[in-house]
Short mmCIF file of C-alpha atoms in Angstrom, two decimals:
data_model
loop_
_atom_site.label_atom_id
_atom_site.label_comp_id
_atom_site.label_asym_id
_atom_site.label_seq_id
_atom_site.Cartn_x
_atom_site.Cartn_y
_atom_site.Cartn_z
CA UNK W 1 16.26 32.90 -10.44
CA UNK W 2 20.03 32.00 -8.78
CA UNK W 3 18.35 32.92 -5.45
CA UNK W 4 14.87 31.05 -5.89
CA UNK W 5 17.84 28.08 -7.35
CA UNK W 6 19.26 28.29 -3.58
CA UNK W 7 16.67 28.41 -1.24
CA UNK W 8 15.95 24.84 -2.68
CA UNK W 9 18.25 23.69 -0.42
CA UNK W 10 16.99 23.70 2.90
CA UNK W 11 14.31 21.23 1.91
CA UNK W 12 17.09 18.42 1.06
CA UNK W 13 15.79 15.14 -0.29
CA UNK W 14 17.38 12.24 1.06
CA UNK W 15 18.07 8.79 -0.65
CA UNK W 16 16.07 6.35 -0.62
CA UNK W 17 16.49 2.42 0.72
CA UNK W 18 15.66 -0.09 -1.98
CA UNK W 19 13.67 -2.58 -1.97
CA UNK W 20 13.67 -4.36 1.23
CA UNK W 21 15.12 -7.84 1.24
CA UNK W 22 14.07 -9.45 4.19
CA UNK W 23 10.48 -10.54 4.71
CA UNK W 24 10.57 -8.69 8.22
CA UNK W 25 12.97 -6.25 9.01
CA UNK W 26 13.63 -4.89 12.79
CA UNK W 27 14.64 -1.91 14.02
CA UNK W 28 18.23 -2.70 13.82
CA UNK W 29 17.78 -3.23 9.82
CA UNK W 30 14.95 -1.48 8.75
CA UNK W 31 15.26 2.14 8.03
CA UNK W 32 12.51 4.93 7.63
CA UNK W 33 12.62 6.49 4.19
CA UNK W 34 16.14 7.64 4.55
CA UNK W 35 20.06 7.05 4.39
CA UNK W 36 23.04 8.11 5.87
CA UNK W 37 23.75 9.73 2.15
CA UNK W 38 22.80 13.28 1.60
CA UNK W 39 22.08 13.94 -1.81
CA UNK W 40 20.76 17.69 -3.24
CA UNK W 41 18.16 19.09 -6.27
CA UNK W 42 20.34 19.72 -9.15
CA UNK W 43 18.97 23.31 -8.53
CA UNK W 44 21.24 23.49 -5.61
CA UNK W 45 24.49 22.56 -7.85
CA UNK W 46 23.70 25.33 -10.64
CA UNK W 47 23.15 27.72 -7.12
CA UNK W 48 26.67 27.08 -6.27
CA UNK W 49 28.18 27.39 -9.64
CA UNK W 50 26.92 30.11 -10.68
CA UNK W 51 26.29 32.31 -7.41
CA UNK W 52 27.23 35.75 -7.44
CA UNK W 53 31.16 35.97 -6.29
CA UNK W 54 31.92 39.61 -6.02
CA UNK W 55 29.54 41.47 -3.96
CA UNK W 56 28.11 38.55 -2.30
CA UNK W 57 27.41 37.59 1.09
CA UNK W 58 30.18 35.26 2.76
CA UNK W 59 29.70 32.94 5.57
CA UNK W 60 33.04 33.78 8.23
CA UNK W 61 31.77 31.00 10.81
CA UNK W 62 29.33 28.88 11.79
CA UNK W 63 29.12 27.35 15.49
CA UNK W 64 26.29 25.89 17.42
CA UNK W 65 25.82 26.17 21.46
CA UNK W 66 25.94 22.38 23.05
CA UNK W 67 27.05 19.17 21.41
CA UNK W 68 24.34 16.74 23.23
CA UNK W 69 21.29 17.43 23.51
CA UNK W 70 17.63 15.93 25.31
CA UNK W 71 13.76 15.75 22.98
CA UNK W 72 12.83 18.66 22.74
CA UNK W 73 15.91 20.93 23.42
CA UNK W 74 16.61 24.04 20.52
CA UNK W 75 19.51 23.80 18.88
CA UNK W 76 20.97 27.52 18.70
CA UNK W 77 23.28 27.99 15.87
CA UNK W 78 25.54 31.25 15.39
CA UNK W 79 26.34 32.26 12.21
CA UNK W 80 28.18 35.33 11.09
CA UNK W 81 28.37 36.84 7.38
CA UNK W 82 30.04 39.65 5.63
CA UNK W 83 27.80 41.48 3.35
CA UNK W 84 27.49 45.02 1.92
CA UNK W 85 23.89 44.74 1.69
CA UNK W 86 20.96 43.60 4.28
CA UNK W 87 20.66 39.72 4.71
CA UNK W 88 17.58 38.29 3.89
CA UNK W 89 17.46 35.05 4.57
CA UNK W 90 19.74 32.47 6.62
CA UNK W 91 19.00 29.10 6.66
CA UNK W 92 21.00 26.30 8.04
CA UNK W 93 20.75 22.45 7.61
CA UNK W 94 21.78 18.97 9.84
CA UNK W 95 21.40 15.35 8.63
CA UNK W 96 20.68 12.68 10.48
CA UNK W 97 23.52 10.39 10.76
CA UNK W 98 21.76 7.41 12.15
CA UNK W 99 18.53 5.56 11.32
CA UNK W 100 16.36 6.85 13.94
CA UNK W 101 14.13 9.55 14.11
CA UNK W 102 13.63 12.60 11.70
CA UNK W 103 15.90 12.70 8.41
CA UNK W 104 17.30 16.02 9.02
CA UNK W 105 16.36 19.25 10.99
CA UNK W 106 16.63 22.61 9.00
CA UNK W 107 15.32 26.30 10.02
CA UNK W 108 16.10 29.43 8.80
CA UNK W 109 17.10 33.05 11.24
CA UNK W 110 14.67 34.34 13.37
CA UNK W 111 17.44 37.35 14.58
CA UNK W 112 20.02 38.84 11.96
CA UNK W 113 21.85 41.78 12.81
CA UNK W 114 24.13 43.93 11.54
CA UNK W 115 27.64 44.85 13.52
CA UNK W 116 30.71 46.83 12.51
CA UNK W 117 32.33 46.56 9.42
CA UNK W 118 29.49 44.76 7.37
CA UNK W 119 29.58 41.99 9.77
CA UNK W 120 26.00 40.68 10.24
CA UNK W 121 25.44 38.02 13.03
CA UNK W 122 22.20 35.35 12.19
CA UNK W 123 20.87 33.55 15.09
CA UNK W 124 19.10 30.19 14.42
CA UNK W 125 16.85 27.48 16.85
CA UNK W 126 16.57 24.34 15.58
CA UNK W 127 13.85 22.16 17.68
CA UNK W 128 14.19 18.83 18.17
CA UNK W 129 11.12 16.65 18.19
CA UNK W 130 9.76 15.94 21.47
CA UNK W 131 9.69 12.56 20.86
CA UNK W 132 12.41 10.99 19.41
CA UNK W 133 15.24 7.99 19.94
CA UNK W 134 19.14 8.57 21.10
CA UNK W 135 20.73 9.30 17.92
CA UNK W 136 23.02 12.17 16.24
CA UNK W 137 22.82 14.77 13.34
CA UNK W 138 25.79 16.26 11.22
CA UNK W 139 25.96 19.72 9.37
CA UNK W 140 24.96 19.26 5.79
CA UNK W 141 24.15 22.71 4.52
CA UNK W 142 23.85 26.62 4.85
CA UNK W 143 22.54 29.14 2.83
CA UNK W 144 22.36 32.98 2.91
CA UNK W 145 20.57 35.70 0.52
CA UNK W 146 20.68 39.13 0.07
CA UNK W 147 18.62 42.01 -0.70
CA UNK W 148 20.43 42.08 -4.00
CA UNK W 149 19.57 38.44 -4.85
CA UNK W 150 23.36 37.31 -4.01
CA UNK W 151 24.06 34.49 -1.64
CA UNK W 152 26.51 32.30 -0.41
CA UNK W 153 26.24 28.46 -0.13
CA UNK W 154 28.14 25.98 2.49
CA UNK W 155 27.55 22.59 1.63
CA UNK W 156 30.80 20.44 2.36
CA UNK W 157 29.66 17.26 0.25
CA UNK W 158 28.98 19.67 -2.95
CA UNK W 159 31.72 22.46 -2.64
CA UNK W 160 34.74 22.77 -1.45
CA UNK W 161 34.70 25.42 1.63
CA UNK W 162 37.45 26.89 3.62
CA UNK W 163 34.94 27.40 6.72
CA UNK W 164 35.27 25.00 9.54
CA UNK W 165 32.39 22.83 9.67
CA UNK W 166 34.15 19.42 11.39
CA UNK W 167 32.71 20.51 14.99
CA UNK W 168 28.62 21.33 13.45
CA UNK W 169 27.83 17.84 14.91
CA UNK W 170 25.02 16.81 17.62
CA UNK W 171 24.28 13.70 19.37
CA UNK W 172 20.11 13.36 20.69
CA UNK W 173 20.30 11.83 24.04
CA UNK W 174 17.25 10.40 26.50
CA UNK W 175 17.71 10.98 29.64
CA UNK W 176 15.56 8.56 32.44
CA UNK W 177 13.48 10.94 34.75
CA UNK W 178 14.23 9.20 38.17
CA UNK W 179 11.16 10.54 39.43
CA UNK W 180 8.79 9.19 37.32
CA UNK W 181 11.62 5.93 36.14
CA UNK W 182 10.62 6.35 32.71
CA UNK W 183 12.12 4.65 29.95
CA UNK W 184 12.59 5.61 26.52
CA UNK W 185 10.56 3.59 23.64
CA UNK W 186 13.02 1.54 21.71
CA UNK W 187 10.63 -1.17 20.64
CA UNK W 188 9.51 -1.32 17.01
CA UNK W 189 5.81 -1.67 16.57
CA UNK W 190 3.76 -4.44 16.03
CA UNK W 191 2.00 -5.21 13.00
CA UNK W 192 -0.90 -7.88 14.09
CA UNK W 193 -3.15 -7.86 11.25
CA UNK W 194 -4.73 -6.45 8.32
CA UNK W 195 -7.95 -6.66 6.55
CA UNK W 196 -9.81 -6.03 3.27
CA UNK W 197 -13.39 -4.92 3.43
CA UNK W 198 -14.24 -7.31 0.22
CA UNK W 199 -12.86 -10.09 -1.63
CA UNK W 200 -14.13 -8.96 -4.97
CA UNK W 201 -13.60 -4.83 -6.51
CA UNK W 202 -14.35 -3.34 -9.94
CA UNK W 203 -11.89 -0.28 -11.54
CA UNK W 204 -12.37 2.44 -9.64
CA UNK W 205 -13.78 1.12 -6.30
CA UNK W 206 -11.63 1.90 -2.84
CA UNK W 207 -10.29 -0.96 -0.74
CA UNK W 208 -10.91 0.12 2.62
CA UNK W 209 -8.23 -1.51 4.41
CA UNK W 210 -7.29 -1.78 8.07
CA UNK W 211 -4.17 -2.28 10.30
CA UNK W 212 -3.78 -3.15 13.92
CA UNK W 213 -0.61 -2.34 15.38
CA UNK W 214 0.46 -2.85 18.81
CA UNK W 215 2.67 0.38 20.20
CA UNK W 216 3.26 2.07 23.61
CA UNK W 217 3.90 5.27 21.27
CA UNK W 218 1.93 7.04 18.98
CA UNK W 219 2.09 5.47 15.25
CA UNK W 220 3.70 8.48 12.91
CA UNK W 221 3.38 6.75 9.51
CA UNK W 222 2.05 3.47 8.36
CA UNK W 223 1.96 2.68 4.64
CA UNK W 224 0.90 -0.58 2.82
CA UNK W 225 0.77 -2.19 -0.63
CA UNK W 226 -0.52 -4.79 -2.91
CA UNK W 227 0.83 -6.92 -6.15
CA UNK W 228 -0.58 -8.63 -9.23
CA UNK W 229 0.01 -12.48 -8.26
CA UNK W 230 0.47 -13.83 -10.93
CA UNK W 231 2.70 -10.97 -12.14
CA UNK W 232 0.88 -10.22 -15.13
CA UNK W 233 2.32 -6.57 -15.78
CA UNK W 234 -0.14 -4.22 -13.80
CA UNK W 235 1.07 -1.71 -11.81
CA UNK W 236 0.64 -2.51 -7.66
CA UNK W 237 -1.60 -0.64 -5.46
CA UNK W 238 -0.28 0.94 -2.06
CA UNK W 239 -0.98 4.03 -0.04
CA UNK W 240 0.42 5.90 3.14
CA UNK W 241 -2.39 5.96 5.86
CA UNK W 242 -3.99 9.40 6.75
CA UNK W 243 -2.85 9.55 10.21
CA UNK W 244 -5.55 11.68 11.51
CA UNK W 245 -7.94 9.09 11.52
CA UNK W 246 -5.83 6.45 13.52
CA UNK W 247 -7.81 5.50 16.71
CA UNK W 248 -6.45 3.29 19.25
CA UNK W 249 -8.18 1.20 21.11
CA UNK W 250 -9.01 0.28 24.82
CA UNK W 251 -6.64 -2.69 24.80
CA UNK W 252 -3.82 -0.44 23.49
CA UNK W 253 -3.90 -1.37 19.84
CA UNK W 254 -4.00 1.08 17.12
CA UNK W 255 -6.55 0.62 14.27
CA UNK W 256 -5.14 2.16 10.85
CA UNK W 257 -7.81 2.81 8.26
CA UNK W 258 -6.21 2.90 4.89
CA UNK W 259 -8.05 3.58 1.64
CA UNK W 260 -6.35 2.02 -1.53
CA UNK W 261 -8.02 3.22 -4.62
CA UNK W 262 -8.17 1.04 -7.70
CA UNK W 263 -7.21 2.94 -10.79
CA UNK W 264 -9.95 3.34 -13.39
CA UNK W 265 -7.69 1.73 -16.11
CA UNK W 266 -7.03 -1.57 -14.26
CA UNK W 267 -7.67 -4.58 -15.93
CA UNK W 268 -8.78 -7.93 -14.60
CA UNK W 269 -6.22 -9.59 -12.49
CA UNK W 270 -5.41 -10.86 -8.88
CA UNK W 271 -3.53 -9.56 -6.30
CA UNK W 272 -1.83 -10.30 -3.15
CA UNK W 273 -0.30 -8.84 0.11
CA UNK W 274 2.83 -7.27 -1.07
CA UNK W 275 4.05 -5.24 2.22
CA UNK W 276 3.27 -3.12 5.29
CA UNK W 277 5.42 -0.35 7.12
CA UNK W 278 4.87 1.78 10.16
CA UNK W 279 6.92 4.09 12.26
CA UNK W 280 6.16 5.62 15.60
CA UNK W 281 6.82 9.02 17.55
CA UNK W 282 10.49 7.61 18.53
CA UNK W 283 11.61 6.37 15.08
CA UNK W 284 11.05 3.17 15.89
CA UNK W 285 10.25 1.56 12.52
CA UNK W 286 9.24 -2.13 11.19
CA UNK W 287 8.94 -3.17 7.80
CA UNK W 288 7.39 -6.18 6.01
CA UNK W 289 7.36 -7.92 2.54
CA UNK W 290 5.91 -10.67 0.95
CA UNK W 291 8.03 -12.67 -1.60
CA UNK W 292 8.73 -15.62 -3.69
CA UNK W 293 11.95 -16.55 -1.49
CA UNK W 294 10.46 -16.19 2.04
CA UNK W 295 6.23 -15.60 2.77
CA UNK W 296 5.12 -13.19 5.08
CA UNK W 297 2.51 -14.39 8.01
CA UNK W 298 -0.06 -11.79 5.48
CA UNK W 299 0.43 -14.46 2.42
CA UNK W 300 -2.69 -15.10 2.54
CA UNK W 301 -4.82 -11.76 2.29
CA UNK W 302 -5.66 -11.31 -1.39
CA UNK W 303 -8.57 -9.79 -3.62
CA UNK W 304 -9.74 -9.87 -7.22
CA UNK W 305 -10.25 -7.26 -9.52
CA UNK W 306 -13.05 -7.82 -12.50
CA UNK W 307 -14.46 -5.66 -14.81
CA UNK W 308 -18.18 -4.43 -15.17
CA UNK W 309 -18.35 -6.74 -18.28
CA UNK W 310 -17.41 -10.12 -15.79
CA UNK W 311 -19.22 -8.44 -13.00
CA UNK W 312 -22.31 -8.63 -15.47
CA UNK W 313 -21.23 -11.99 -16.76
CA UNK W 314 -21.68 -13.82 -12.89
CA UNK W 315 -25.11 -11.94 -12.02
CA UNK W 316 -26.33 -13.15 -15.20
CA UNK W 317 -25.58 -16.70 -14.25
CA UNK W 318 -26.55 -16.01 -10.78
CA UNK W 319 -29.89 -14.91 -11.68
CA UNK W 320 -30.25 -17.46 -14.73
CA UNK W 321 -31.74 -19.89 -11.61
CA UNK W 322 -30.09 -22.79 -13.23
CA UNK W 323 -31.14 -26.59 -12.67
CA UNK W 324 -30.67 -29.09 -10.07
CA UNK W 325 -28.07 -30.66 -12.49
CA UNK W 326 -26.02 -28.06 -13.04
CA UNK W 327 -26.26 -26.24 -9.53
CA UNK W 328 -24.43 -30.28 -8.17
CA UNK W 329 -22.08 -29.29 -10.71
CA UNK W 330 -21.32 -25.84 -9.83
CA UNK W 331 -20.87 -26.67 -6.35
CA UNK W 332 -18.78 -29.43 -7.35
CA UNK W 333 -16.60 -27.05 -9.37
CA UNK W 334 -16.28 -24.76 -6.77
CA UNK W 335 -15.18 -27.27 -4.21
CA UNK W 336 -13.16 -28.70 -6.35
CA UNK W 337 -10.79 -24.87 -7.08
CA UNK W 338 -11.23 -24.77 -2.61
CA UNK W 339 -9.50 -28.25 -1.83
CA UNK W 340 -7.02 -28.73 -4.29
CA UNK W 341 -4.25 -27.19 -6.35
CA UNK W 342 -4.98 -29.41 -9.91
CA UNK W 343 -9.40 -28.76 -9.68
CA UNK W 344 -10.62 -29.95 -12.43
CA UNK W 345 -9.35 -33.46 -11.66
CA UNK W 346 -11.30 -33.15 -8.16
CA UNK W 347 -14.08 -31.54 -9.94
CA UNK W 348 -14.50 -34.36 -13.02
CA UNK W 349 -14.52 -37.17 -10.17
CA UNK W 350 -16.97 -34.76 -7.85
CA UNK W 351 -19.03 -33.87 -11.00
CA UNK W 352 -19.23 -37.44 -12.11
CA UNK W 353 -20.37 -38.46 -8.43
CA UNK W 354 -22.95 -35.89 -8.71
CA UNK W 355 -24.54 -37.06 -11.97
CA UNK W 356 -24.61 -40.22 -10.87
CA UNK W 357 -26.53 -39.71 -7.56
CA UNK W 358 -28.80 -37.85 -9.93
CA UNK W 359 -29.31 -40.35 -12.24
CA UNK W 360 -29.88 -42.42 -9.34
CA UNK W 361 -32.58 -40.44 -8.09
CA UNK W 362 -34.25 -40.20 -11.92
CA UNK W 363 -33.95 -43.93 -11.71
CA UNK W 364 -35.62 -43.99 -8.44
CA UNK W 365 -38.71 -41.70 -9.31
CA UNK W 366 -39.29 -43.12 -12.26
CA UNK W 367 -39.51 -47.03 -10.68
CA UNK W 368 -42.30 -45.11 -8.07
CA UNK W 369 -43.74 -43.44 -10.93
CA UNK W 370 -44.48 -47.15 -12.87
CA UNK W 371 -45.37 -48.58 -9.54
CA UNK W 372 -47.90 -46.49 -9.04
CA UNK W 373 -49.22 -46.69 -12.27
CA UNK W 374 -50.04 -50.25 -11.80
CA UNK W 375 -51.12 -49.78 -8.52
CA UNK W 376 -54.16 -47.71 -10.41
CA UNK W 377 -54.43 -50.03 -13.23
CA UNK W 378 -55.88 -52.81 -10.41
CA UNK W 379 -58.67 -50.23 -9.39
CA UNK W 380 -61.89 -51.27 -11.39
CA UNK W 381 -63.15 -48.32 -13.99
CA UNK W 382 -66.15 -47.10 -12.87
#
């Protein structure tokens, strides 16, 4: 169990940013779903406190080859251990000190060996995305097993540690190939628009939505949500994008299908653009919200949700063919809700107007109607 408890730790969960203030964030403020903060499972904690002590493996050093490296480049990490019994696993951990790119990098040994004098010797490559901005990682963890289920744990922000772990830091550096004079990708992207495929959904039914996004690099992550407006206690709707079906177009632009199911349990309500992410291949990342304090240039994409029983409700009117009186007040009413914020004032003066060109009109056939009556009444009966 202790050693199941510590291999939690390579996959280290980062904090997460808040709620985004600002209506659109650049790259300079907006941050992919990370912090500079590393924060661990409480798995990890019990690990270290209750790890075996006596016949345990123990880290002696840790170093790593370069400190600056280019995309792409390993990271080779040297890490030797004391232990009376055959290592099993070795697995070391960097955070990401910035707000660009990957969160962290972690890998475990690919070579352990054993020396003199239960010395073993790990050997770890990290690779660095091949594709990624100028930015710079930090040591965060390490953690070794045995074939006894002991281990050993090195994780400076959780534990004290007498092993020297002030020079396990990296910086990620582009470097311009003069042959070719390329530059590296430090523009955010571009979020031009998005779209609903209807105006009108049930419980149950899937918004297929779509986002255009102008990038010279390839889109790694786009997400995007929606809110009740007026807040009437629903939860929101939002999705990441499957990124396997982003297509980009002749023009450049990438086309992000997103899918946004409605849960079965939703009630009637309306809802509004609430916000719209995306990250590409360099960690360039842009982020934008809709809110009461500052609207987004999406204000304005919105849909309705109504159950089968309203659904019903407007095809029965629909198909109730209604007459000529009422269908000049329907439109009225509806014209009325279009062009103004208080309706039913519009729509009483409108709907007034309209019965009185209809009356109008009664008034008018009727008055032909008695004139042609007496036009027969002068024809002699036969």
């Amino acid at each position: 169990m202790i050693q199941q408890q510590r291999k939690l730790l390579p996959k280290i969960s980062v904090t997460l940013l808040g709620i985004v203030t600002s209506s659109l964030i650049s790259t300079s403020t907006y941050a992919p779903a990370h912090s500079q903060e590393t924060t661990y499972p409480e798995a990890v904690t019990r690990a270290i406190d209750t790890q075996t002590q006596a016949e345990g493996p123990k880290v002696q050093s840790v170093s790593i080859d370069k400190r600056s490296y280019a995309p792409g480049e390993k990271v080779k990490v040297r890490v030797q251990i004391k232990s009376v019994h055959a290592l099993t696993d070795v697995t070391v951990a960097f955070n990401n000190t910035t707000r660009v790119g990957v969160t962290s990098l972690a890998e475990s040994a690919t070579h352990i060996t054993q020396q003199a004098n239960d010395i073993w010797t790990a050997e770890i490559e990290i690779a660095i995305p091949d594709k990624i901005g100028d930015t710079s990682f930090e040591f965060s963890a390490l953690v070794v097993d045995d074939s006894e289920g002991n281990g050993d744990t090195i994780a400076p922000q959780l534990n004290p540690t007498n092993i020297d772990v002030s020079g396990l830091a990296f910086k990620v550096q582009n470097v311009v190939d003069t042959a070719t004079q390329s530059t590296l990708d430090k523009e955010a992207p571009n979020i031009l628009a998005i779209t609903t495929d209807k105006a009108v959904y049930q419980p149950g039914d899937t918004i297929q939505a779509s986002v255009t996004i102008k990038d010279v690099s390839k889109l790694t992550e786009v997400s995007l949500g929606f809110v009740n407006d007026p807040d009437i206690g629903a939860a929101g709707i939002s999705k990441f994008a499957d990124m396997t079906k982003v297509t980009q177009q002749p023009d450049g632009h990438w086309i992000v299908p997103i899918a946004l199911t409605i849960p079965l349990d939703s009630t009637a309500a309306a809802y509004k653009f609430s916000h719209v992410s995306a990250i590409d291949e360099y960690g360039n990342s842009i982020g934008i919200i809709d809110d009461k304090n500052e609207k987004s240039q999406f204000r304005d994409i919105r849909f309705v949700i109504k159950t089968s029983e309203a659904v019903q409700t407007d095809e029965s009117l629909h198909n109730s063919q209604p007459t000529q009186s009422s269908k000049v007040q329907q439109s009225a009413v509806e014209q009325g809700k279009h062009v103004s914020k208080t309706p039913q004032l519009v729509t009483e003066s409108m709907t007034k107007e309209g019965t009185s060109s209809k009356t109008k009109q009664l008034k008018m056939n009727n008055q032909q109607s008695v004139e042609s009556d007496k036009e027969a009444s002068k024809v002699p009966q036969q």
